[in-house]
Amino acid sequence: MDDILMMLPGPTNVAPRVLRAMSQTVVNHRGAKFGEIYTETTEMMSQMFKTENQSYLLTGSGTSAMEAAIANTVNPKEKIINATGGKFGDRLKDITTIHGINSVEIPVEWGDVLDPKILTETLDANEDTKAVTVIHNETSTGVHNPLKEIGKVMKNYDALLIVDTVSSLGGDYVDVDKYGIDVCFTGSQKCLAAPPGLAAITLNDEAWKATENVDSHTYYLNMPKYKAKGNSVPPQTPYTPGVNSIYGLLEALKMIEEEGLDNSIERHIKAAAASRKAAKALGLELFPKSEKIASNTVTALKMPEGITDSDLRNTIRDKYRVEIAGGQDHLKNHVFRIGHLGTISYKELAITYTALGMTLKDLGLDVDTGAGASAIAEFYSE
Amino acid sequence: MDDILMMLPGPTNVAPRVLRAMSQTVVNHRGAKFGEIYTETTEMMSQMFKTENQSYLLTGSGTSAMEAAIANTVNPKEKIINATGGKFGDRLKDITTIHGINSVEIPVEWGDVLDPKILTETLDANEDTKAVTVIHNETSTGVHNPLKEIGKVMKNYDALLIVDTVSSLGGDYVDVDKYGIDVCFTGSQKCLAAPPGLAAITLNDEAWKATENVDSHTYYLNMPKYKAKGNSVPPQTPYTPGVNSIYGLLEALKMIEEEGLDNSIERHIKAAAASRKAAKALGLELFPKSEKIASNTVTALKMPEGITDSDLRNTIRDKYRVEIAGGQDHLKNHVFRIGHLGTISYKELAITYTALGMTLKDLGLDVDTGAGASAIAEFYSE
């Protein structure tokens, strides 16, 4: 349908074998055959999350899982600490508020990450906190939060740790059980490199216990129903799932299994480092406050002076057939973003930084056109 | 993956061209190309609904649309009249209750339909009613409610008419604008014969006005957000949609357009009449109170004495490779159901009633084994 190389922070380029898996015959979602497929897929998701607990599939976007995580574990009028600092951090705060839950915001500066010390202080000042929400990888600003350190802080408190790994799982280190994450979720169309349409979520015993005290779950996203139906014979979902999307996700998970999860993560880490080197070689400046906190799955760059977002993205898309992302909310026109997740390798980065060099030159910037591509070659030949 | 003929009340057998469409390359859901696909699909959905109003796609099951219809239009503590009479009527009541809305139930007997007179009386007794919910086609009992007559009653009242056409749209007469339906929704995997994973919903001006007075929408199913993003340039969804599922739905809608919507409906009506004749020829008894109210998309039959649900369905599936549905909730073991929707023709019915005749004989019933298949041949040769 389209030969554009997608370098967005999701959806990503999807492998032909995954796309082909999508067109398998629909089976009865209440039957034994689907039960096997669902079990295999959710077990592989638990391996991705590095958890001993069961995972569940929601037919919906990552946002549906965000809402499920919050609405099922905390009652209206109770308290959640929302660490913000980007579009998706804000979204978890909005979902908290819309469900009548009191939100205590830790307003992280955009481009920075959550300071575990400030989290500690905020928890100490709010002893009645029921949960803390954190975006692991904030695609809007191109940073990743220090999950392991956040987990360590949380071990001293009763509050649940709810972590969004929508744009990190499979491309960055997430270890749900070791880090002490109580609720974790992701989307199909990011590092897992399946088509969009599904989210996966896992809850530990503490989180399930919390669901028992919650009065008003939403109906479609009611997690206890997913648990009950997941444990039935054959295993199934409470409502009709996107069966073909599950075929695609299963195939994508098999690809990661073949590669090895940690190899996939290291491949993402390498791609991110290469991307930052190439960007610097083109004279571009990273948006995150420091390289240390920069994301492994998306490079957020400051828009060069005198260039508009539409000029940049239209030229690179229409002339060079590469799609990159703009800034979101107040970062629109100030930031642009290159996603490098899923099936990412030197190939896509070579194309992208070649195209970006040419685009910047086309737009009148005094730039060493080939410096980005050259940096990619040098980085990967080391 | 499986050569079983699916004769369930959804999901249905999906045409190869629709399955193939699912495996097209994923495009950016914020880009112009997706905007075109989304617009084409939603415009065709509005044609299916027979409405001048805009339609929207939800990545989720029919249940997600049920919740969207209720949670966006009525506030907690306000009043909804829920006509029940089956599993899905009950579900709309449950969703009403879970959102803190007062439910006034019209408890229709299972196997019967809503009496417009009783609806009138209930509305007269509850002047503060904000909405009435009706399942058009109740798959659990195999009946379809008299939508046109219900619409006529509702024209005398301010309350919104919310209609679930999940298992009827494309296979039964639905005329949203003429009948005066304010909120109507359906699923992708029923008469439209696309894979599961999507729901479509349309609201008229009255319903949109009601959304303005509702405080707490759910987040993922917030319809005003779908409207705002649907009207943006390019048109899009607020959250990442199941892009490949939309490819499939669009292809399935093109098939219906080629056939003609009314031809598709008449084909379903014919299949339902044939199915009932064949069932009778095998000595089986219809579950609905009368043939007049029997569904056009599913035949619900009483379980013959001495035969268990698992014997019947396992034999017809494992020995003859046809999958039919059992009874739901308290009808389990008392009813079985044959779905005839989507790409249904005499072929699937000939197979199914041949298989059913043989199955009943296998299970020791004194039955004219070929009478069902014979009835199908006679009916279609007329």
CSV table of C-alpha atoms in Angstrom, one decimal, chain A:
chain,number,residue,atom,x,y,z
A,1,MET,CA,0.0,0.0,0.0
A,2,ASP,CA,2.8,2.4,0.8
A,3,ASP,CA,6.6,2.2,0.5
A,4,ILE,CA,7.3,4.8,3.2
A,5,LEU,CA,9.9,3.8,5.8
A,6,MET,CA,8.2,4.4,9.1
A,7,MET,CA,10.6,5.9,11.7
A,8,LEU,CA,7.9,6.8,14.1
A,9,PRO,CA,7.8,6.0,17.8
A,10,GLY,CA,5.2,3.4,16.8
A,11,PRO,CA,3.6,2.0,14.8
A,12,THR,CA,6.7,0.5,13.4
A,13,ASN,CA,7.5,-1.4,10.2
A,14,VAL,CA,6.0,-4.9,10.5
A,15,ALA,CA,7.8,-7.9,9.1
A,16,PRO,CA,6.1,-9.7,6.2
A,17,ARG,CA,5.7,-12.9,8.2
A,18,VAL,CA,3.8,-11.0,10.9
A,19,LEU,CA,1.5,-9.4,8.3
A,20,ARG,CA,0.9,-12.7,6.7
A,21,ALA,CA,-0.1,-14.2,10.1
A,22,MET,CA,-2.8,-11.6,10.3
A,23,SER,CA,-4.7,-13.2,7.4
A,24,GLN,CA,-5.1,-16.6,8.9
A,25,THR,CA,-8.7,-18.0,9.1
A,26,VAL,CA,-10.7,-16.6,12.1
A,27,VAL,CA,-11.4,-19.2,14.7
A,28,ASN,CA,-14.1,-19.3,17.4
A,29,HIS,CA,-12.8,-17.3,20.3
A,30,ARG,CA,-14.7,-19.5,22.7
A,31,GLY,CA,-13.1,-22.7,21.3
A,32,ALA,CA,-10.1,-24.9,22.3
A,33,LYS,CA,-8.0,-23.8,19.3
A,34,PHE,CA,-8.2,-20.2,20.3
A,35,GLY,CA,-7.6,-21.2,23.9
A,36,GLU,CA,-4.2,-22.6,22.8
A,37,ILE,CA,-3.3,-19.5,20.8
A,38,TYR,CA,-4.3,-17.2,23.6
A,39,THR,CA,-2.4,-19.2,26.2
A,40,GLU,CA,0.7,-19.3,24.1
A,41,THR,CA,0.5,-15.5,23.4
A,42,THR,CA,-0.1,-14.5,27.0
A,43,GLU,CA,2.7,-16.8,28.3
A,44,MET,CA,5.1,-15.2,25.8
A,45,MET,CA,3.9,-11.8,27.0
A,46,SER,CA,4.7,-12.8,30.6
A,47,GLN,CA,8.2,-13.7,29.4
A,48,MET,CA,8.5,-10.3,27.8
A,49,PHE,CA,7.4,-8.6,31.0
A,50,LYS,CA,9.8,-11.0,33.0
A,51,THR,CA,7.1,-11.9,35.4
A,52,GLU,CA,5.8,-15.1,36.9
A,53,ASN,CA,2.3,-13.7,36.8
A,54,GLN,CA,-0.3,-14.1,34.1
A,55,SER,CA,-0.7,-11.6,31.3
A,56,TYR,CA,-3.9,-10.6,29.6
A,57,LEU,CA,-4.7,-9.2,26.1
A,58,LEU,CA,-7.0,-6.2,25.7
A,59,THR,CA,-8.4,-5.5,22.2
A,60,GLY,CA,-7.6,-1.7,22.3
A,61,SER,CA,-4.7,0.7,22.2
A,62,GLY,CA,-2.1,1.3,24.9
A,63,THR,CA,-4.5,3.9,26.3
A,64,SER,CA,-7.1,1.2,27.0
A,65,ALA,CA,-4.5,-0.5,29.2
A,66,MET,CA,-3.6,2.8,30.9
A,67,GLU,CA,-7.2,3.2,31.9
A,68,ALA,CA,-7.5,-0.5,32.9
A,69,ALA,CA,-4.5,-0.2,35.1
A,70,ILE,CA,-5.9,2.8,37.0
A,71,ALA,CA,-9.6,2.2,37.1
A,72,ASN,CA,-9.3,-1.4,38.4
A,73,THR,CA,-6.9,-0.8,41.3
A,74,VAL,CA,-7.9,2.6,42.9
A,75,ASN,CA,-11.3,3.9,44.0
A,76,PRO,CA,-12.7,7.3,43.4
A,77,LYS,CA,-11.6,9.8,46.1
A,78,GLU,CA,-8.5,7.8,46.9
A,79,LYS,CA,-5.1,9.1,46.0
A,80,ILE,CA,-2.6,8.5,43.1
A,81,ILE,CA,0.8,10.1,42.6
A,82,ASN,CA,1.2,10.8,38.9
A,83,ALA,CA,4.8,11.5,37.7
A,84,THR,CA,4.3,13.5,34.6
A,85,GLY,CA,6.9,15.1,32.3
A,86,GLY,CA,5.4,14.4,28.9
A,87,LYS,CA,2.3,13.7,26.9
A,88,PHE,CA,1.8,10.2,28.2
A,89,GLY,CA,2.6,11.1,31.8
A,90,ASP,CA,-0.1,13.8,31.5
A,91,ARG,CA,-2.5,11.2,30.1
A,92,LEU,CA,-2.2,8.9,33.1
A,93,LYS,CA,-2.9,12.0,35.2
A,94,ASP,CA,-6.0,12.8,33.1
A,95,ILE,CA,-7.3,9.2,33.4
A,96,THR,CA,-6.7,9.4,37.2
A,97,THR,CA,-8.8,12.6,37.4
A,98,ILE,CA,-11.6,11.5,35.1
A,99,HIS,CA,-12.2,8.5,37.4
A,100,GLY,CA,-12.7,10.8,40.3
A,101,ILE,CA,-9.4,9.8,41.9
A,102,ASN,CA,-7.3,12.5,43.6
A,103,SER,CA,-4.1,13.1,41.7
A,104,VAL,CA,-0.9,14.4,43.3
A,105,GLU,CA,1.3,15.4,40.4
A,106,ILE,CA,5.1,15.3,40.4
A,107,PRO,CA,5.6,17.7,37.6
A,108,VAL,CA,8.8,16.5,36.0
A,109,GLU,CA,10.2,19.0,33.5
A,110,TRP,CA,9.7,17.9,29.9
A,111,GLY,CA,13.1,16.4,28.8
A,112,ASP,CA,14.0,15.3,32.3
A,113,VAL,CA,13.1,12.2,34.3
A,114,LEU,CA,11.6,11.4,37.7
A,115,ASP,CA,14.1,11.9,40.5
A,116,PRO,CA,13.7,9.0,43.0
A,117,LYS,CA,14.4,11.4,45.9
A,118,ILE,CA,11.5,13.6,44.9
A,119,LEU,CA,9.3,10.5,44.7
A,120,THR,CA,10.4,9.5,48.2
A,121,GLU,CA,9.6,13.0,49.5
A,122,THR,CA,6.2,12.9,47.8
A,123,LEU,CA,5.3,9.5,49.2
A,124,ASP,CA,6.4,10.6,52.7
A,125,ALA,CA,4.1,13.6,52.4
A,126,ASN,CA,1.2,11.5,51.1
A,127,GLU,CA,0.9,8.5,53.3
A,128,ASP,CA,-2.5,7.6,52.0
A,129,THR,CA,-1.2,7.1,48.4
A,130,LYS,CA,-2.7,4.0,46.8
A,131,ALA,CA,-0.6,4.0,43.7
A,132,VAL,CA,2.1,5.7,41.7
A,133,THR,CA,2.1,6.0,37.9
A,134,VAL,CA,5.2,6.2,35.9
A,135,ILE,CA,5.8,6.2,32.1
A,136,HIS,CA,8.9,4.1,31.6
A,137,ASN,CA,9.7,5.5,28.2
A,138,GLU,CA,8.2,9.0,27.4
A,139,THR,CA,8.1,9.1,23.6
A,140,SER,CA,7.0,12.7,23.6
A,141,THR,CA,10.3,13.9,25.1
A,142,GLY,CA,12.6,11.0,24.3
A,143,VAL,CA,13.7,10.0,27.8
A,144,HIS,CA,13.4,6.9,29.9
A,145,ASN,CA,12.7,6.9,33.6
A,146,PRO,CA,15.0,5.0,36.0
A,147,LEU,CA,12.7,2.1,36.6
A,148,LYS,CA,15.0,0.1,38.7
A,149,GLU,CA,15.6,3.0,41.1
A,150,ILE,CA,12.0,3.9,41.2
A,151,GLY,CA,11.2,0.3,42.1
A,152,LYS,CA,13.7,0.4,45.0
A,153,VAL,CA,12.0,3.4,46.4
A,154,MET,CA,8.5,1.8,46.1
A,155,LYS,CA,9.6,-1.2,48.1
A,156,ASN,CA,9.4,0.9,51.3
A,157,TYR,CA,5.8,1.9,50.7
A,158,ASP,CA,2.5,0.1,50.4
A,159,ALA,CA,1.4,2.0,47.3
A,160,LEU,CA,1.2,0.1,44.0
A,161,LEU,CA,3.7,0.8,41.3
A,162,ILE,CA,1.9,1.2,37.9
A,163,VAL,CA,4.3,1.3,35.0
A,164,ASP,CA,3.5,2.1,31.3
A,165,THR,CA,6.0,0.2,29.1
A,166,VAL,CA,4.1,0.9,25.9
A,167,SER,CA,7.1,2.1,24.0
A,168,SER,CA,9.9,0.3,25.9
A,169,LEU,CA,8.9,-3.4,26.4
A,170,GLY,CA,11.2,-5.4,24.1
A,171,GLY,CA,13.5,-2.5,23.5
A,172,ASP,CA,14.6,-1.5,27.0
A,173,TYR,CA,15.2,-3.4,30.2
A,174,VAL,CA,12.0,-4.1,32.0
A,175,ASP,CA,12.0,-6.7,34.8
A,176,VAL,CA,8.5,-6.6,36.3
A,177,ASP,CA,9.1,-9.0,39.2
A,178,LYS,CA,12.6,-7.9,40.1
A,179,TYR,CA,11.8,-4.2,39.9
A,180,GLY,CA,8.7,-4.7,42.0
A,181,ILE,CA,6.2,-3.4,39.4
A,182,ASP,CA,2.6,-4.2,40.5
A,183,VAL,CA,0.8,-3.3,37.2
A,184,CYS,CA,2.6,-3.2,33.9
A,185,PHE,CA,1.3,-2.9,30.4
A,186,THR,CA,2.4,-2.4,26.8
A,187,GLY,CA,1.1,-2.0,23.2
A,188,SER,CA,1.5,-4.3,20.2
A,189,GLN,CA,2.7,-1.8,17.7
A,190,LYS,CA,5.9,-0.5,19.4
A,191,CYS,CA,9.1,-2.6,20.2
A,192,LEU,CA,7.1,-5.8,19.7
A,193,ALA,CA,6.6,-4.8,16.0
A,194,ALA,CA,3.1,-6.2,15.6
A,195,PRO,CA,0.3,-4.2,14.0
A,196,PRO,CA,-1.6,-1.9,16.3
A,197,GLY,CA,-4.9,-3.0,17.9
A,198,LEU,CA,-3.8,-4.8,21.1
A,199,ALA,CA,-2.5,-4.1,24.5
A,200,ALA,CA,-1.1,-6.5,27.1
A,201,ILE,CA,-1.3,-6.1,30.8
A,202,THR,CA,0.0,-8.0,33.9
A,203,LEU,CA,-0.9,-7.6,37.6
A,204,ASN,CA,0.7,-9.2,40.6
A,205,ASP,CA,-1.0,-10.4,43.7
A,206,GLU,CA,-0.9,-7.0,45.4
A,207,ALA,CA,-2.6,-5.4,42.5
A,208,TRP,CA,-5.2,-8.2,42.2
A,209,LYS,CA,-5.9,-7.7,45.9
A,210,ALA,CA,-6.5,-4.0,45.2
A,211,THR,CA,-9.0,-4.8,42.5
A,212,GLU,CA,-11.2,-6.6,45.1
A,213,ASN,CA,-11.7,-3.3,47.0
A,214,VAL,CA,-12.6,-1.3,43.9
A,215,ASP,CA,-16.3,-0.7,43.5
A,216,SER,CA,-16.8,0.6,40.0
A,217,HIS,CA,-14.6,-0.9,37.4
A,218,THR,CA,-15.3,0.1,33.9
A,219,TYR,CA,-17.1,-2.6,32.1
A,220,TYR,CA,-15.1,-3.2,28.9
A,221,LEU,CA,-11.8,-2.9,30.8
A,222,ASN,CA,-12.8,-4.8,33.9
A,223,MET,CA,-9.7,-6.8,34.8
A,224,PRO,CA,-11.3,-9.3,37.2
A,225,LYS,CA,-13.4,-10.5,34.3
A,226,TYR,CA,-10.3,-10.9,32.1
A,227,LYS,CA,-8.8,-13.0,34.9
A,228,ALA,CA,-11.9,-15.2,35.4
A,229,LYS,CA,-12.2,-15.8,31.7
A,230,GLY,CA,-8.4,-16.3,31.3
A,231,ASN,CA,-8.6,-19.1,33.9
A,232,SER,CA,-11.7,-20.8,32.3
A,233,VAL,CA,-11.5,-23.9,30.1
A,234,PRO,CA,-10.7,-23.2,27.4
A,235,PRO,CA,-8.9,-19.9,28.3
A,236,GLN,CA,-10.5,-16.9,26.6
A,237,THR,CA,-11.3,-13.2,26.9
A,238,PRO,CA,-14.6,-11.8,28.4
A,239,TYR,CA,-15.5,-10.0,25.2
A,240,THR,CA,-14.8,-10.9,21.6
A,241,PRO,CA,-11.0,-10.3,21.0
A,242,GLY,CA,-9.2,-9.1,17.8
A,243,VAL,CA,-8.4,-12.7,16.9
A,244,ASN,CA,-6.3,-11.8,13.8
A,245,SER,CA,-4.4,-9.2,15.7
A,246,ILE,CA,-3.5,-11.9,18.2
A,247,TYR,CA,-2.2,-14.0,15.3
A,248,GLY,CA,0.0,-11.1,14.4
A,249,LEU,CA,1.2,-10.5,17.9
A,250,LEU,CA,2.0,-14.2,18.4
A,251,GLU,CA,4.1,-14.3,15.3
A,252,ALA,CA,5.9,-11.1,16.3
A,253,LEU,CA,6.7,-12.6,19.7
A,254,LYS,CA,8.1,-15.7,18.1
A,255,MET,CA,10.5,-13.4,16.2
A,256,ILE,CA,11.7,-11.9,19.4
A,257,GLU,CA,12.0,-15.3,21.0
A,258,GLU,CA,14.1,-16.5,18.1
A,259,GLU,CA,16.4,-13.5,18.5
A,260,GLY,CA,16.3,-13.6,22.3
A,261,LEU,CA,14.7,-10.9,24.4
A,262,ASP,CA,18.0,-9.5,25.7
A,263,ASN,CA,19.5,-9.5,22.3
A,264,SER,CA,16.5,-7.5,21.1
A,265,ILE,CA,17.0,-5.0,23.9
A,266,GLU,CA,20.7,-4.7,23.2
A,267,ARG,CA,19.9,-4.1,19.5
A,268,HIS,CA,17.6,-1.3,20.5
A,269,ILE,CA,20.3,0.2,22.8
A,270,LYS,CA,22.8,0.1,20.0
A,271,ALA,CA,20.4,1.7,17.5
A,272,ALA,CA,19.6,4.5,19.9
A,273,ALA,CA,23.3,5.2,20.5
A,274,ALA,CA,24.0,5.2,16.7
A,275,SER,CA,21.0,7.5,16.2
A,276,ARG,CA,22.3,10.0,18.7
A,277,LYS,CA,25.8,10.0,17.1
A,278,ALA,CA,24.4,10.5,13.7
A,279,ALA,CA,22.2,13.3,14.8
A,280,LYS,CA,25.2,15.1,16.5
A,281,ALA,CA,27.2,14.6,13.3
A,282,LEU,CA,24.5,16.5,11.5
A,283,GLY,CA,24.8,19.3,14.0
A,284,LEU,CA,21.5,18.5,15.7
A,285,GLU,CA,20.9,18.9,19.4
A,286,LEU,CA,19.3,16.3,21.7
A,287,PHE,CA,16.1,17.4,23.4
A,288,PRO,CA,16.6,15.4,26.6
A,289,LYS,CA,18.5,17.1,29.4
A,290,SER,CA,21.4,14.6,29.1
A,291,GLU,CA,22.4,11.7,27.0
A,292,LYS,CA,22.3,9.5,30.1
A,293,ILE,CA,18.5,9.7,30.3
A,294,ALA,CA,17.9,9.5,26.5
A,295,SER,CA,15.4,6.9,25.4
A,296,ASN,CA,16.5,3.6,23.7
A,297,THR,CA,13.6,3.7,21.3
A,298,VAL,CA,13.2,7.3,20.2
A,299,THR,CA,15.6,10.1,19.5
A,300,ALA,CA,14.0,13.5,20.3
A,301,LEU,CA,15.9,16.4,18.7
A,302,LYS,CA,15.5,20.2,18.8
A,303,MET,CA,14.2,21.7,15.6
A,304,PRO,CA,17.0,23.6,14.0
A,305,GLU,CA,16.4,27.4,13.9
A,306,GLY,CA,14.6,28.6,10.8
A,307,ILE,CA,13.1,25.3,9.9
A,308,THR,CA,9.4,24.5,10.5
A,309,ASP,CA,8.0,21.2,11.5
A,310,SER,CA,5.9,20.9,8.4
A,311,ASP,CA,8.9,21.7,6.1
A,312,LEU,CA,11.0,19.1,7.7
A,313,ARG,CA,8.5,16.3,7.9
A,314,ASN,CA,6.9,16.9,4.5
A,315,THR,CA,10.2,17.0,2.7
A,316,ILE,CA,11.7,13.9,4.3
A,317,ARG,CA,8.4,12.1,3.7
A,318,ASP,CA,7.4,13.3,0.2
A,319,LYS,CA,10.9,13.5,-1.3
A,320,TYR,CA,12.7,10.7,0.5
A,321,ARG,CA,9.9,8.5,1.7
A,322,VAL,CA,10.8,8.4,5.3
A,323,GLU,CA,8.2,9.2,8.0
A,324,ILE,CA,9.4,10.8,11.2
A,325,ALA,CA,7.4,12.3,14.0
A,326,GLY,CA,6.9,16.0,15.1
A,327,GLY,CA,6.7,17.4,18.6
A,328,GLN,CA,3.6,16.9,20.7
A,329,ASP,CA,1.5,19.5,22.6
A,330,HIS,CA,3.7,22.5,23.4
A,331,LEU,CA,6.8,20.9,21.8
A,332,LYS,CA,5.1,21.1,18.4
A,333,ASN,CA,7.5,22.9,16.0
A,334,HIS,CA,10.3,22.8,18.7
A,335,VAL,CA,11.1,19.2,18.6
A,336,PHE,CA,11.1,16.4,16.0
A,337,ARG,CA,11.5,12.7,16.8
A,338,ILE,CA,13.0,9.6,15.1
A,339,GLY,CA,11.6,6.3,16.3
A,340,HIS,CA,14.0,3.3,16.2
A,341,LEU,CA,12.1,0.4,17.6
A,342,GLY,CA,10.8,-3.0,16.5
A,343,THR,CA,12.8,-4.5,13.7
A,344,ILE,CA,15.3,-1.7,13.8
A,345,SER,CA,18.8,-2.3,12.4
A,346,TYR,CA,21.6,-0.2,10.8
A,347,LYS,CA,19.7,-0.3,7.5
A,348,GLU,CA,16.8,1.8,8.6
A,349,LEU,CA,19.1,4.3,10.4
A,350,ALA,CA,21.3,4.5,7.3
A,351,ILE,CA,18.3,5.4,5.2
A,352,THR,CA,16.9,7.8,7.7
A,353,TYR,CA,20.1,9.8,8.4
A,354,THR,CA,20.9,9.9,4.7
A,355,ALA,CA,17.4,11.3,4.1
A,356,LEU,CA,17.7,13.7,7.0
A,357,GLY,CA,21.1,15.1,5.8
A,358,MET,CA,19.6,15.7,2.4
A,359,THR,CA,16.5,17.2,3.8
A,360,LEU,CA,18.3,19.6,6.0
A,361,LYS,CA,20.4,20.7,3.0
A,362,ASP,CA,17.3,21.1,0.9
A,363,LEU,CA,15.9,23.3,3.5
A,364,GLY,CA,18.9,25.6,3.3
A,365,LEU,CA,20.9,24.5,6.3
A,366,ASP,CA,24.7,24.6,6.1
A,367,VAL,CA,25.2,20.9,6.9
A,368,ASP,CA,27.7,18.2,6.1
A,369,THR,CA,25.0,16.2,4.2
A,370,GLY,CA,26.5,12.8,4.5
A,371,ALA,CA,27.8,13.1,8.1
A,372,GLY,CA,24.8,11.3,9.6
A,373,ALA,CA,25.0,8.3,7.4
A,374,SER,CA,28.8,8.2,7.8
A,375,ALA,CA,28.3,8.2,11.6
A,376,ILE,CA,26.0,5.2,11.3
A,377,ALA,CA,28.5,3.3,9.2
A,378,GLU,CA,31.3,4.0,11.6
A,379,PHE,CA,29.3,3.2,14.7
A,380,TYR,CA,28.1,-0.2,13.4
A,381,SER,CA,31.5,-1.1,12.0
A,382,GLU,CA,33.2,-0.8,15.4
